[in-house]
Coordinates of C-alpha atoms in Angstrom, one line a residue:
Chain Y
M20 CA 134.6 -25.0 77.5
K21 CA 132.2 -25.4 80.4
K22 CA 133.6 -27.1 83.4
Y23 CA 131.9 -29.5 85.9
A24 CA 133.3 -30.9 89.1
I25 CA 132.2 -34.6 89.0
F26 CA 131.6 -36.5 92.2
W27 CA 132.2 -40.1 91.2
G28 CA 131.1 -41.6 94.6
C29 CA 131.9 -45.1 95.8
M30 CA 129.9 -47.3 93.5
I31 CA 131.2 -46.1 90.1
P32 CA 134.9 -46.4 90.6
Q33 CA 134.6 -49.7 92.6
R34 CA 131.8 -51.6 90.9
L35 CA 130.9 -50.0 87.6
P36 CA 133.9 -48.3 86.1
S37 CA 132.1 -48.5 82.7
V38 CA 129.9 -45.6 83.8
E39 CA 133.0 -43.5 84.4
I40 CA 134.3 -44.4 80.9
A41 CA 130.9 -43.6 79.3
T42 CA 130.7 -40.3 81.2
R43 CA 134.1 -39.2 79.9
K44 CA 133.1 -40.1 76.3
V45 CA 129.8 -38.2 76.6
F46 CA 131.4 -35.1 78.1
E47 CA 133.9 -35.1 75.3
K48 CA 131.2 -35.3 72.7
L49 CA 129.3 -32.5 74.4
G50 CA 132.4 -30.4 74.6
L51 CA 132.4 -30.2 78.4
E52 CA 135.3 -30.5 80.7
I53 CA 135.4 -32.8 83.7
V54 CA 137.2 -31.4 86.8
E55 CA 138.3 -34.1 89.3
M56 CA 137.5 -33.7 93.0
E57 CA 140.7 -34.9 94.5
G58 CA 140.3 -36.3 98.0
Y59 CA 136.6 -36.8 98.1
S60 CA 135.2 -39.4 100.4
C61 CA 131.9 -41.3 100.7
C62 CA 129.1 -38.7 100.6
P63 CA 128.0 -40.5 103.2
D64 CA 125.3 -42.7 101.8
P65 CA 121.8 -41.4 102.6
I66 CA 120.0 -44.5 103.9
V67 CA 122.5 -46.3 106.1
G68 CA 125.8 -44.3 106.6
R69 CA 124.2 -40.9 107.1
Y70 CA 122.5 -41.9 110.3
M71 CA 125.7 -42.5 112.1
D72 CA 125.3 -39.1 113.7
R73 CA 124.0 -35.9 112.2
K74 CA 126.9 -33.7 113.0
T75 CA 129.5 -36.2 111.8
A76 CA 127.7 -36.9 108.6
L77 CA 127.1 -33.2 107.9
A78 CA 130.8 -32.5 108.4
I79 CA 131.8 -35.3 106.0
S80 CA 129.4 -34.0 103.4
A81 CA 130.6 -30.4 103.9
R82 CA 134.2 -31.5 103.4
N83 CA 133.2 -33.0 100.0
L84 CA 131.3 -29.9 99.0
A85 CA 134.3 -27.8 100.0
I86 CA 136.5 -29.6 97.5
A87 CA 134.3 -28.5 94.6
E88 CA 133.8 -25.1 96.1
K89 CA 137.5 -24.4 96.2
K90 CA 137.5 -24.8 92.5
G91 CA 134.5 -22.5 92.2
L92 CA 132.3 -25.2 90.7
D93 CA 129.0 -26.9 91.3
T94 CA 129.2 -30.5 92.4
V95 CA 127.7 -32.8 89.7
V96 CA 126.7 -36.3 90.8
L97 CA 126.0 -39.4 88.8
C98 CA 124.3 -41.2 91.7
N99 CA 120.9 -40.6 93.3
G100 CA 122.2 -41.4 96.8
C101 CA 125.1 -39.0 96.6
Y102 CA 122.6 -36.5 95.2
E103 CA 120.3 -36.7 98.2
T104 CA 123.0 -36.6 100.8
L105 CA 125.0 -33.7 99.3
W106 CA 121.9 -31.8 98.3
E107 CA 120.4 -32.0 101.7
A108 CA 123.7 -31.2 103.4
R109 CA 124.0 -28.1 101.3
E110 CA 120.4 -27.1 102.2
D111 CA 121.1 -27.6 105.9
L112 CA 124.3 -25.6 105.7
E113 CA 122.4 -22.6 104.4
D114 CA 121.7 -22.1 108.0
K115 CA 124.5 -19.9 109.3
E116 CA 124.7 -21.5 112.7
Q117 CA 125.0 -25.0 111.4
R118 CA 127.6 -23.8 109.0
K119 CA 129.6 -22.2 111.7
E120 CA 129.5 -25.4 113.7
V121 CA 130.6 -27.5 110.8
N122 CA 133.3 -25.0 109.9
S123 CA 134.7 -25.2 113.4
V124 CA 135.3 -28.9 112.7
L125 CA 136.5 -28.4 109.1
S126 CA 139.0 -25.8 110.2
K127 CA 140.9 -28.5 112.2
I128 CA 141.6 -30.4 109.0
G129 CA 142.5 -27.2 107.1
R130 CA 139.2 -26.8 105.1
T131 CA 136.4 -24.4 105.0
Y132 CA 132.9 -24.4 103.5
E133 CA 131.1 -21.2 102.5
G134 CA 128.0 -22.5 100.7
K135 CA 128.6 -20.7 97.4
N136 CA 127.9 -23.5 95.0
K137 CA 125.1 -25.9 94.1
V138 CA 124.7 -29.7 94.0
R139 CA 123.3 -31.0 90.8
H140 CA 122.3 -34.3 89.4
I141 CA 123.7 -35.2 85.9
V142 CA 120.1 -35.5 84.7
E143 CA 119.5 -31.9 85.6
V144 CA 122.8 -30.7 84.0
L145 CA 121.9 -32.5 80.7
G146 CA 118.3 -31.4 80.8
D147 CA 118.8 -27.7 81.8
D148 CA 122.3 -26.7 80.6
I149 CA 122.5 -28.8 77.4
G150 CA 118.9 -29.4 76.6
V151 CA 117.1 -32.4 75.2
S152 CA 117.1 -30.9 71.6
E153 CA 120.9 -30.5 71.7
I154 CA 121.2 -34.1 72.8
K155 CA 118.9 -35.2 70.0
K156 CA 121.2 -33.5 67.5
L157 CA 124.2 -35.5 68.7
V158 CA 122.5 -38.9 68.3
K159 CA 124.2 -40.8 65.6
N160 CA 123.0 -44.3 66.3
P161 CA 119.3 -44.1 67.3
I162 CA 118.6 -46.8 69.8
K163 CA 116.4 -49.5 68.5
A164 CA 115.0 -51.1 71.7
K165 CA 112.1 -51.0 74.1
L166 CA 113.6 -49.6 77.3
A167 CA 112.1 -49.1 80.8
V168 CA 113.2 -46.1 82.9
H169 CA 113.9 -46.6 86.6
Y170 CA 114.1 -43.2 88.2
G171 CA 115.4 -44.3 91.6
C172 CA 113.9 -42.9 94.8
H173 CA 116.1 -40.0 95.6
L174 CA 115.7 -38.4 92.2
F175 CA 112.4 -37.2 93.5
R176 CA 114.1 -35.0 96.0
A177 CA 113.0 -31.5 95.2
S178 CA 113.3 -28.0 96.6
E179 CA 110.3 -26.2 98.2
G180 CA 107.9 -25.4 95.4
E181 CA 109.8 -27.4 92.7
D182 CA 107.8 -30.1 90.9
M183 CA 109.0 -33.5 92.2
W184 CA 108.5 -35.0 88.7
R185 CA 110.8 -32.4 87.0
K186 CA 114.0 -34.5 87.2
P187 CA 112.3 -37.9 86.6
N188 CA 110.6 -36.4 83.5
Q189 CA 113.9 -35.0 82.3
L190 CA 115.4 -38.5 82.6
T191 CA 112.5 -40.0 80.5
D192 CA 113.0 -37.2 77.9
L193 CA 116.7 -37.9 77.7
V194 CA 116.1 -41.6 77.2
A195 CA 113.5 -40.8 74.5
A196 CA 115.9 -38.4 72.8
T197 CA 118.2 -41.4 72.0
G198 CA 115.4 -42.9 69.9
A199 CA 114.5 -45.6 72.3
Q200 CA 110.9 -46.6 72.8
I201 CA 109.9 -46.2 76.4
N202 CA 107.9 -48.9 78.1
R203 CA 106.1 -47.4 81.1
S204 CA 104.9 -49.5 84.0
K205 CA 103.0 -48.6 87.1
L206 CA 105.9 -50.0 89.1
D207 CA 108.4 -47.6 87.7
Q208 CA 108.5 -45.6 90.9
I209 CA 109.0 -48.6 93.2
C210 CA 112.4 -48.7 94.9
C211 CA 115.0 -51.2 93.5
G212 CA 115.4 -52.5 97.0
F213 CA 119.0 -51.4 97.5
P214 CA 118.6 -49.4 100.7
T215 CA 116.8 -52.2 102.5
S216 CA 118.9 -55.0 101.1
H217 CA 121.4 -54.6 104.0
V218 CA 118.7 -55.0 106.5
N219 CA 116.2 -57.5 105.1
E220 CA 117.3 -59.2 101.9
E221 CA 114.2 -61.2 101.5
Y222 CA 112.0 -58.1 101.6
S223 CA 114.2 -56.3 99.2
M224 CA 114.2 -59.1 96.7
N225 CA 110.7 -60.4 96.9
S226 CA 108.8 -57.2 97.5
N227 CA 110.8 -54.7 95.5
L228 CA 112.8 -56.2 92.8
M229 CA 110.7 -59.2 91.8
P230 CA 107.5 -57.3 91.0
K231 CA 109.5 -54.9 89.0
M232 CA 111.3 -57.6 87.0
E233 CA 108.0 -59.4 86.5
A234 CA 106.4 -56.2 85.1
Y235 CA 109.3 -55.6 82.8
Q236 CA 109.2 -59.1 81.4
Q237 CA 105.4 -59.0 80.9
M238 CA 105.7 -55.8 78.8
G239 CA 108.5 -57.1 76.6
T240 CA 111.1 -54.7 78.0
E241 CA 114.5 -55.3 76.5
G242 CA 116.5 -53.2 79.0
V243 CA 116.3 -50.9 82.0
V244 CA 117.9 -47.5 82.1
V245 CA 118.9 -46.1 85.5
C246 CA 120.6 -42.9 86.6
C247 CA 122.1 -44.3 89.8
P248 CA 124.9 -46.9 90.1
A249 CA 123.4 -48.3 93.4
C250 CA 120.1 -49.1 91.6
N251 CA 122.2 -50.6 88.8
V252 CA 124.2 -52.9 91.0
Q253 CA 121.1 -53.9 93.0
M254 CA 119.1 -54.8 89.9
E255 CA 122.0 -56.9 88.5
I256 CA 123.1 -58.7 91.6
G257 CA 119.5 -58.9 92.6
Q258 CA 118.6 -60.9 89.5
M259 CA 121.3 -63.4 90.5
S260 CA 120.0 -63.6 94.1
L261 CA 116.4 -64.0 92.8
K262 CA 117.5 -67.5 91.5
K263 CA 117.4 -68.5 95.2
Y264 CA 113.7 -67.8 95.2
G265 CA 113.1 -69.7 92.0
K266 CA 113.0 -66.8 89.6
K267 CA 115.1 -66.4 86.6
Y268 CA 115.6 -63.2 84.7
S269 CA 118.2 -61.8 82.4
M270 CA 117.3 -58.2 82.1
P271 CA 120.1 -55.8 81.0
V272 CA 120.4 -52.8 83.3
F273 CA 122.6 -49.9 82.5
H274 CA 123.3 -46.3 83.3
L275 CA 121.9 -43.3 81.4
M276 CA 125.5 -42.2 80.5
E277 CA 126.2 -45.6 78.8
L278 CA 123.0 -45.2 76.8
L279 CA 123.9 -41.7 75.7
A280 CA 127.5 -42.8 74.8
L281 CA 126.1 -45.7 72.7
S282 CA 123.6 -43.4 70.9
F283 CA 126.4 -40.8 70.3
G284 CA 128.2 -43.4 68.2
V285 CA 130.7 -44.7 70.7
P286 CA 131.3 -48.4 69.8
P287 CA 130.1 -50.8 72.5
K288 CA 133.6 -52.3 72.7
E289 CA 135.1 -49.0 73.9
L290 CA 132.7 -48.8 76.8
S291 CA 133.8 -52.0 78.7
L292 CA 130.2 -53.1 79.2
G293 CA 131.6 -56.5 80.3
V294 CA 131.8 -55.2 83.9
H295 CA 128.0 -55.4 84.1
R296 CA 126.5 -58.5 85.7
S297 CA 123.6 -58.5 83.2
P298 CA 123.7 -59.0 79.4
V299 CA 124.2 -55.3 78.7
Q300 CA 127.0 -56.0 76.1
Q301 CA 124.7 -58.2 74.0
L302 CA 121.9 -55.7 74.1
A303 CA 124.2 -52.9 73.2
E304 CA 125.4 -54.7 70.1
R305 CA 121.8 -55.4 69.1
M306 CA 120.3 -52.0 69.7
V307 CA 122.6 -49.6 67.9
Chain A
M2 CA 118.4 -39.0 123.1
A3 CA 118.3 -38.1 126.8
G4 CA 115.5 -38.2 129.3
E5 CA 113.6 -40.9 131.1
T6 CA 110.5 -42.7 129.9
N7 CA 107.7 -42.4 132.3
N8 CA 105.2 -45.0 133.5
S9 CA 102.9 -44.3 130.5
G10 CA 105.7 -45.1 128.1
I11 CA 106.2 -41.5 127.1
N12 CA 109.6 -39.9 126.8
F13 CA 109.2 -36.1 126.6
E14 CA 112.8 -35.6 125.5
L15 CA 112.2 -37.8 122.5
R16 CA 109.0 -35.8 121.7
K17 CA 111.0 -32.6 121.9
D18 CA 113.8 -33.9 119.7
I19 CA 111.2 -34.9 117.1
I20 CA 109.4 -31.6 117.1
N21 CA 112.8 -29.8 116.8
V22 CA 113.4 -31.8 113.6
D23 CA 110.0 -31.0 112.1
K24 CA 107.8 -28.4 113.7
N25 CA 104.9 -29.4 111.4
I26 CA 104.6 -32.8 112.9
V27 CA 102.2 -31.5 115.6
K28 CA 99.8 -30.7 112.7
C29 CA 99.5 -34.4 111.7
F30 CA 95.9 -35.4 111.8
Q31 CA 96.5 -39.0 110.9
C32 CA 94.9 -38.9 107.4
G33 CA 97.1 -41.7 106.1
T34 CA 98.2 -39.9 102.9
C35 CA 101.8 -40.9 103.7
V36 CA 100.8 -44.6 103.9
S37 CA 99.0 -44.5 100.6
S38 CA 102.0 -42.8 99.0
C39 CA 104.5 -45.1 100.7
V40 CA 106.2 -47.5 98.3
A41 CA 107.4 -49.6 101.3
S42 CA 103.8 -50.0 102.5
F43 CA 102.7 -50.7 99.0
V44 CA 104.9 -53.8 98.7
L45 CA 105.0 -55.0 102.3
S46 CA 102.1 -57.0 103.6
P47 CA 99.3 -55.0 105.1
G48 CA 99.9 -53.4 108.4
K49 CA 103.6 -54.3 108.5
Y50 CA 104.9 -50.8 107.8
S51 CA 103.0 -47.6 108.3
P52 CA 104.6 -44.2 108.4
R53 CA 101.4 -42.8 109.9
Q54 CA 101.7 -45.1 112.9
T55 CA 105.4 -44.2 113.3
I56 CA 104.6 -40.5 113.2
L57 CA 101.9 -41.1 115.9
K58 CA 104.4 -43.0 118.1
A59 CA 107.0 -40.3 117.6
L60 CA 104.5 -37.6 118.5
Y61 CA 103.6 -39.5 121.7
G62 CA 107.3 -39.7 122.5
S63 CA 107.0 -43.5 122.5
E64 CA 110.2 -45.5 122.3
L65 CA 108.4 -47.9 120.1
A66 CA 108.9 -45.4 117.3
F67 CA 112.6 -46.2 117.0
K68 CA 112.6 -49.7 118.3
D69 CA 110.7 -50.9 115.3
K70 CA 113.1 -52.7 113.0
N71 CA 110.8 -52.0 110.0
L72 CA 111.9 -48.3 110.4
W73 CA 114.9 -49.3 108.2
M74 CA 112.6 -50.3 105.4
C75 CA 112.1 -46.7 104.5
G76 CA 114.1 -45.9 101.4
N77 CA 113.8 -42.1 101.5
C78 CA 111.7 -41.8 98.4
Y79 CA 110.1 -38.6 99.6
H80 CA 106.6 -39.4 98.3
C81 CA 105.1 -38.9 101.8
Y82 CA 107.1 -35.7 102.2
E83 CA 105.7 -34.2 99.0
R84 CA 102.2 -35.3 99.5
C85 CA 101.4 -34.6 103.1
P86 CA 98.5 -32.1 103.2
K87 CA 99.7 -30.6 106.4
G88 CA 103.3 -30.1 105.4
V89 CA 104.7 -32.7 107.7
H90 CA 108.1 -34.1 106.6
P91 CA 107.9 -37.8 107.6
T92 CA 111.2 -38.5 105.8
D93 CA 113.0 -36.2 108.2
V94 CA 111.2 -37.6 111.2
L95 CA 112.1 -41.2 110.2
G96 CA 115.7 -40.0 109.6
K97 CA 115.9 -38.7 113.1
L98 CA 114.4 -41.9 114.5
K99 CA 117.0 -43.9 112.5
E100 CA 119.7 -41.7 114.0
I101 CA 118.4 -42.3 117.5
S102 CA 118.0 -46.1 116.8
F103 CA 121.7 -46.1 115.8
S104 CA 122.9 -44.1 118.8
M105 CA 121.0 -46.5 121.1
G106 CA 122.6 -49.5 119.5
Q107 CA 119.4 -50.7 118.0
A108 CA 120.5 -50.4 114.4
P109 CA 120.9 -53.7 112.4
Q110 CA 124.4 -55.0 112.2
P111 CA 124.9 -54.2 108.5
V112 CA 124.2 -50.6 109.2
V113 CA 126.9 -50.5 111.9
D114 CA 129.4 -52.2 109.6
R115 CA 128.8 -49.7 106.9
V116 CA 129.3 -46.8 109.3
N117 CA 132.5 -48.3 110.6
N118 CA 133.7 -48.7 107.0
I119 CA 133.0 -45.1 106.1
L120 CA 134.7 -43.7 109.2
S121 CA 137.8 -45.9 109.0
T122 CA 138.4 -45.9 105.2
G123 CA 136.4 -42.9 103.9
R124 CA 134.6 -45.2 101.5
A125 CA 131.2 -46.9 101.8
L126 CA 132.4 -50.1 100.3
S127 CA 135.5 -52.0 100.9
I128 CA 137.9 -51.6 97.9
A129 CA 138.9 -55.2 98.2
G130 CA 138.0 -57.0 94.9
S131 CA 137.5 -53.8 93.0
E132 CA 140.9 -54.2 91.2
L133 CA 139.4 -57.3 89.5
V134 CA 136.6 -55.2 88.0
R135 CA 138.9 -52.3 87.1
G136 CA 141.6 -54.6 85.8
R137 CA 139.2 -56.1 83.3
V138 CA 138.5 -52.7 81.8
G139 CA 142.1 -51.7 81.8
M140 CA 141.8 -49.2 84.6
S141 CA 144.4 -48.7 87.3
K142 CA 144.0 -50.2 90.8
L143 CA 142.3 -47.9 93.3
E144 CA 144.6 -46.5 95.9
E145 CA 143.9 -46.6 99.6
F146 CA 142.1 -43.5 100.5
K147 CA 144.8 -41.0 101.4
F148 CA 142.5 -38.7 103.2
A149 CA 141.1 -41.2 105.7
P150 CA 142.8 -39.4 108.6
E151 CA 140.7 -36.4 107.8
I152 CA 137.5 -38.4 108.1
K153 CA 138.8 -40.0 111.3
K154 CA 139.5 -36.5 112.7
I155 CA 136.0 -35.4 111.8
A156 CA 134.5 -38.4 113.6
E157 CA 136.7 -37.7 116.6
L158 CA 135.7 -34.1 116.8
T159 CA 132.0 -34.7 116.4
K160 CA 132.0 -37.8 118.5
G161 CA 130.0 -39.6 115.8
G162 CA 129.6 -43.2 114.8
K163 CA 129.6 -44.5 118.3
K164 CA 126.7 -46.7 119.2

């Protein structure tokens, strides 16, 4: 049984535990084992928290990576934000001098980081290790709905020479594999507005989220699939905040893992979709 | 950031710091590909946000580069990073500027609050209220983060998170 160390991050356990439930079901169906990363902390988040101080942030990230490394496993993330922070930290720590510096801090708390393992997004793991064709074989309940795919900014983070569309395209392929019809819009790449919502709510709502919602509605989109819990929370809470600006939407937004679990035949009731702040439960019952 | 700003508004230390982050920045010829790729520029009203201008200010070592509150509108989407014909990494430059902005006490209050939360509790969000969500799906209450002292120690050793 192949093992993966899953980095749950902050958003999933605290705001969207349904994603954790769905991930466990999907891994079970795929015959993969989840290894817990005991003692992980915030990654720290790439847009706000990480700019506290480079050295501090790098040491916190290295501490997280060291937990998976001790188990000899790659860190697999379900969140684009965690992906960016941890991926970049790993990249920076390839540099021996920086690693030495970070290790001098980590040694004081009884940890060490060698840089042996990788950081991977769940989209990559499913696309590369499992393969879209294998996923297709497991689909029991083809999804009958028109869904939009929201990639999320940091999914575009790519190594030197790697196609920046590789992971976003994998995400689209995975959604298509469940049988869903994909509604594309030219606003698919636009940020959900989460990173800027702390700094300027009006901008984040009116300039990012509203045009996206407007486009989804015009195209008859029934739901939005994301691969990041922060985008998910922003798009759901954001729809509630948009009422202030005189706009009413009720667009279900949910995580890729929930979509996969539903298509693999997990009954919607077992997924606790009620924690969502958008009508995901209703859509789930309709589309499978 | 150390160093004095001279009468012409140039801070050579800032310029050095920026070039250290991204050597390619000196190759910037202000073509504007970053602006046309930028999703923040796309949705903000014209002229309100321009990575090209921020890069120029940073190159000059002008303090205006990190004093601009719109700096925090960048969502790190990496479109400029990928598309720059000269291999400049605007995302890294903007990141450094955000870091400087934080250390100079210019960061917006929510940013400061978030950092304090991470350094004191180890989590980006407060766990208050999360038991309501988790309880509804039959999951156990989250425990206080046991390893918070480790995070505090890291912050202490690296002297981070102080504005």
